[in-house]
Amino acid sequence: MSKVKFDFSTVRTRVIPILKRVEVEDYPAKIGRVYGWSRQHVCYYLGKLEQCGLVKRKVRSRAVFYELTGRGKTFLGSCEDIVFGSGVYRLDRCQVRFGIVAEGCLPVDFRRVEMMNWTALLGLEQGVHVRHTTRSWIVHVETLYGKHPGELFVMAKNLADRVAKSLMIKYGCRLSEGELCRGYELKVDDPVAKLLSRYFCVSTPERKIDHSPGIDQGELEHFSSDAAVEYLLMPERVKKLEGQVQALHVDLEELNGTLKKLLSLESSGEFGPEQRRLQDYVS
């Protein structure tokens, strides 16, 4: 293990973002797509992080992955302010639509899919699935993982914007600003969901607890980013409620002590004739 020198800017803009993606088991090429870096650029920093003992390399079926070491987990934990660290958020089925302002040439290597009254073109751009319709280009963002829902939506939008820019350069079209499509799924592994989903599904207008196909662990699915943020704030609200309950407990203990003193005085006959007895206050 050797020391590697990074300036503060590099730690903030390269080291920590890469470690966060390694933590959720993203491979180098996907890390590059998420942040708009080349695979070689990511591998360079992963090599440096491996030298200083923050990550270690793993080979699965000839594919190279990285995972955090104990030292890497400690370092990342000290750099992050995680409100609720029991689970990792997963953004599925996220699509960003870019309206066509001016049509360019159409890709010849895309697969044609016949719809009801029109034909869609499906293909890959920068390793990301895209779909061309009569009115728009739709970028199908791959599954993303992160510690906060806001982070995931920013990454998804940035990734889609880079793909849209590449489409405009490659095919000569002009596209409008991207819009997030409905139907995305924001989920988090949750211990309560893990227990409940063994027996049944639970659903409200804001959330759902169930299993996804191919996922062994139960998950809590949020139907909106506001619901996810509200979920993140839950520990703080519970902590505040615990403080209020504790304060109420202290007040009740003091009240109980005072009542015992009054009962003791009453039973000893120390009340004067002009003083009201405790039972006079009880209806």
XYZ file of C-alpha atoms in Angstrom:
283
model
C 0.000 0.000 0.000
C 1.452 3.361 -1.018
C 0.481 6.972 -0.554
C -1.165 8.784 -3.458
C -1.378 12.564 -3.552
C -4.637 14.232 -4.615
C -5.469 17.904 -4.263
C -8.758 18.888 -2.630
C -10.477 19.606 -5.940
C -9.617 16.145 -7.276
C -10.886 14.480 -4.113
C -14.162 16.378 -4.362
C -14.751 16.002 -8.115
C -13.171 12.610 -8.858
C -12.257 10.477 -5.850
C -15.478 10.749 -3.836
C -17.831 10.416 -6.861
C -15.965 7.305 -8.053
C -15.981 5.759 -4.572
C -19.726 6.380 -4.316
C -20.312 4.503 -7.572
C -17.997 1.666 -6.519
C -19.973 1.403 -3.283
C -23.120 0.535 -5.260
C -21.157 -1.905 -7.465
C -21.041 0.087 -10.695
C -18.396 -1.139 -13.134
C -15.851 1.282 -14.695
C -17.663 1.771 -18.012
C -20.940 2.590 -16.249
C -19.197 5.031 -13.904
C -17.859 6.773 -16.990
C -21.310 6.985 -18.585
C -22.887 8.349 -15.409
C -20.351 11.157 -15.017
C -19.462 11.722 -18.670
C -15.878 10.465 -18.380
C -14.032 7.965 -20.524
C -13.485 4.439 -19.244
C -9.720 5.033 -19.317
C -10.152 8.129 -17.157
C -12.115 6.147 -14.561
C -9.654 3.244 -14.624
C -6.767 5.648 -14.020
C -8.310 6.882 -10.771
C -9.396 3.389 -9.755
C -5.783 2.302 -10.144
C -4.658 5.134 -7.882
C -7.346 4.301 -5.323
C -6.262 0.662 -5.414
C -2.677 1.725 -4.698
C -3.718 3.551 -1.547
C -5.932 0.701 -0.358
C -9.368 2.293 -0.767
C -10.642 -0.189 -3.377
C -9.754 -3.693 -4.470
C -10.183 -5.405 -7.807
C -12.466 -8.381 -8.415
C -12.798 -10.431 -11.596
C -16.147 -11.970 -12.499
C -16.352 -13.986 -15.712
C -13.439 -12.043 -17.214
C -15.089 -8.729 -16.303
C -13.239 -6.455 -13.873
C -15.156 -4.931 -10.973
C -14.048 -2.999 -7.921
C -15.298 -2.922 -4.345
C -14.521 -0.765 -1.340
C -12.072 -2.019 1.236
C -12.655 -1.443 4.932
C -10.416 1.585 4.696
C -12.386 2.855 1.706
C -15.708 2.492 3.533
C -14.332 4.402 6.503
C -13.000 7.161 4.266
C -16.232 7.504 2.293
C -18.338 7.450 5.452
C -16.279 10.282 6.919
C -16.780 12.353 3.753
C -20.529 11.901 3.436
C -23.356 13.326 5.499
C -25.855 10.487 5.189
C -29.174 11.146 6.912
C -30.506 7.617 6.627
C -27.877 5.085 5.684
C -29.797 1.831 6.039
C -30.357 1.415 2.327
C -29.313 2.425 -1.150
C -31.778 4.114 -3.492
C -32.342 2.625 -6.925
C -33.820 4.542 -9.858
C -35.427 2.215 -12.422
C -37.264 2.764 -15.710
C -36.203 6.380 -15.949
C -36.804 7.949 -19.361
C -36.011 11.474 -20.534
C -37.859 12.815 -23.582
C -36.300 15.381 -25.949
C -38.743 16.928 -28.396
C -37.608 17.206 -32.021
C -37.292 20.860 -33.051
C -35.712 20.056 -36.421
C -35.388 16.540 -37.790
C -32.038 15.326 -39.085
C -31.052 12.129 -40.826
C -32.311 8.880 -39.338
C -30.020 6.108 -38.075
C -29.783 3.177 -40.456
C -28.552 0.620 -37.913
C -31.443 1.000 -35.452
C -34.098 -1.673 -35.085
C -37.529 -0.734 -36.431
C -40.540 -1.468 -34.221
C -44.017 -1.127 -35.707
C -46.444 0.628 -33.370
C -50.166 1.303 -33.841
C -49.883 4.157 -36.358
C -46.161 4.825 -36.541
C -42.715 3.236 -36.461
C -40.209 3.591 -33.616
C -36.459 3.178 -34.002
C -34.584 1.492 -31.161
C -30.826 1.511 -30.738
C -27.806 2.387 -28.625
C -25.990 5.691 -28.272
C -22.934 5.862 -26.007
C -23.996 2.518 -24.550
C -27.443 3.838 -23.579
C -30.740 2.675 -25.105
C -32.530 5.379 -27.102
C -35.808 5.451 -29.008
C -36.803 7.685 -31.919
C -40.473 8.508 -32.431
C -42.233 10.863 -34.819
C -41.999 13.724 -32.309
C -39.110 13.027 -29.969
C -35.970 11.171 -29.001
C -36.360 9.254 -25.727
C -33.319 8.268 -23.679
C -33.805 5.165 -21.515
C -31.462 5.767 -18.588
C -30.021 2.569 -17.160
C -30.610 1.654 -13.522
C -28.803 4.034 -11.183
C -27.921 3.617 -7.506
C -27.204 6.285 -4.917
C -27.648 7.451 -1.330
C -30.121 10.247 -2.082
C -32.975 10.531 -4.621
C -31.961 14.030 -5.676
C -28.516 12.749 -6.609
C -30.053 10.041 -8.803
C -32.300 12.412 -10.753
C -29.399 14.801 -11.372
C -27.234 11.947 -12.639
C -30.053 10.658 -14.851
C -30.646 14.110 -16.367
C -26.931 14.726 -16.942
C -26.531 11.338 -18.604
C -29.555 11.927 -20.843
C -28.310 15.418 -21.788
C -24.959 14.010 -22.900
C -26.679 11.365 -25.013
C -28.975 13.996 -26.562
C -25.980 16.182 -27.432
C -24.315 13.219 -29.097
C -27.496 12.509 -31.091
C -27.655 16.103 -32.338
C -24.026 16.013 -33.461
C -24.302 12.584 -35.047
C -27.628 12.960 -36.891
C -27.838 16.723 -37.387
C -31.118 17.171 -35.527
C -32.114 19.885 -33.053
C -33.736 18.823 -29.798
C -35.581 20.723 -27.093
C -34.809 20.603 -23.380
C -35.234 17.143 -21.889
C -38.267 16.291 -19.760
C -38.526 13.449 -17.278
C -41.190 10.954 -18.350
C -43.685 9.424 -15.984
C -43.372 5.820 -14.922
C -39.961 5.870 -13.242
C -39.508 3.806 -10.087
C -37.554 5.061 -7.085
C -36.846 2.274 -4.604
C -34.799 1.590 -1.498
C -33.830 -1.604 0.325
C -35.548 -1.436 3.690
C -35.556 -3.812 6.707
C -39.308 -3.376 7.258
C -39.984 -4.031 3.581
C -37.747 -7.094 3.755
C -39.909 -8.552 6.526
C -43.359 -7.580 5.238
C -42.771 -8.520 1.612
C -42.266 -12.151 2.604
C -45.994 -12.423 3.200
C -47.858 -9.690 1.320
C -47.635 -6.409 -0.595
C -48.442 -3.063 1.008
C -49.419 -0.078 -1.119
C -50.405 3.552 -0.495
C -50.771 6.459 -2.950
C -47.168 7.471 -2.139
C -45.299 4.170 -1.624
C -45.363 0.428 -2.154
C -43.598 -2.483 -0.448
C -42.999 -5.518 -2.646
C -40.447 -7.643 -4.500
C -39.109 -6.763 -7.931
C -38.484 -9.612 -10.397
C -35.051 -11.080 -9.760
C -34.610 -9.198 -6.464
C -34.439 -11.353 -3.332
C -34.689 -8.516 -0.843
C -37.899 -6.633 -0.175
C -37.892 -3.014 -1.243
C -39.742 0.191 -0.551
C -40.787 1.891 -3.780
C -41.475 5.636 -3.828
C -43.824 7.029 -6.472
C -42.385 10.556 -6.338
C -39.199 12.342 -5.315
C -41.143 14.223 -2.610
C -42.160 10.916 -1.039
C -38.532 9.791 -1.042
C -37.353 13.014 0.611
C -40.091 12.657 3.219
C -38.825 9.140 3.896
C -35.302 10.495 4.377
C -36.561 12.979 6.961
C -38.320 10.265 8.957
C -35.354 9.505 11.296
C -35.087 13.172 12.290
C -38.819 13.319 12.989
C -38.662 10.123 15.044
C -35.729 11.524 17.017
C -37.656 14.739 17.670
C -40.691 12.731 18.754
C -38.534 10.670 21.124
C -37.305 13.899 22.725
C -40.858 15.140 23.175
C -41.932 11.824 24.719
C -38.943 11.924 27.075
C -39.823 15.472 28.160
C -43.424 14.384 28.741
C -42.183 11.440 30.799
C -40.181 13.796 33.035
C -43.211 16.053 33.504
C -45.386 13.071 34.419
C -42.800 11.878 36.933
C -42.795 15.312 38.583
C -46.600 15.373 38.632
C -46.686 11.889 40.129
C -44.265 12.939 42.867
C -46.357 15.999 43.694
C -49.547 13.930 43.902
C -47.869 11.461 46.240
C -46.837 14.313 48.536
C -50.393 15.655 48.575
C -51.788 12.218 49.386
C -49.235 11.854 52.172
C -50.203 15.207 53.669
C -53.879 14.371 53.417
C -53.495 10.994 55.096
C -51.432 12.500 57.920
C -54.156 15.033 58.689
C -51.933 18.047 58.085
C -54.577 19.809 55.978
C -56.306 22.672 57.729
C -60.110 23.020 57.679
C -59.837 25.860 55.166
C -57.761 23.726 52.719
C -59.443 21.579 50.099
C -58.602 17.923 50.006
C -57.190 16.178 46.924
C -60.405 14.244 46.363
C -62.227 17.575 46.009
C -60.300 18.155 42.746
C -61.156 14.759 41.333
C -64.525 14.494 39.644
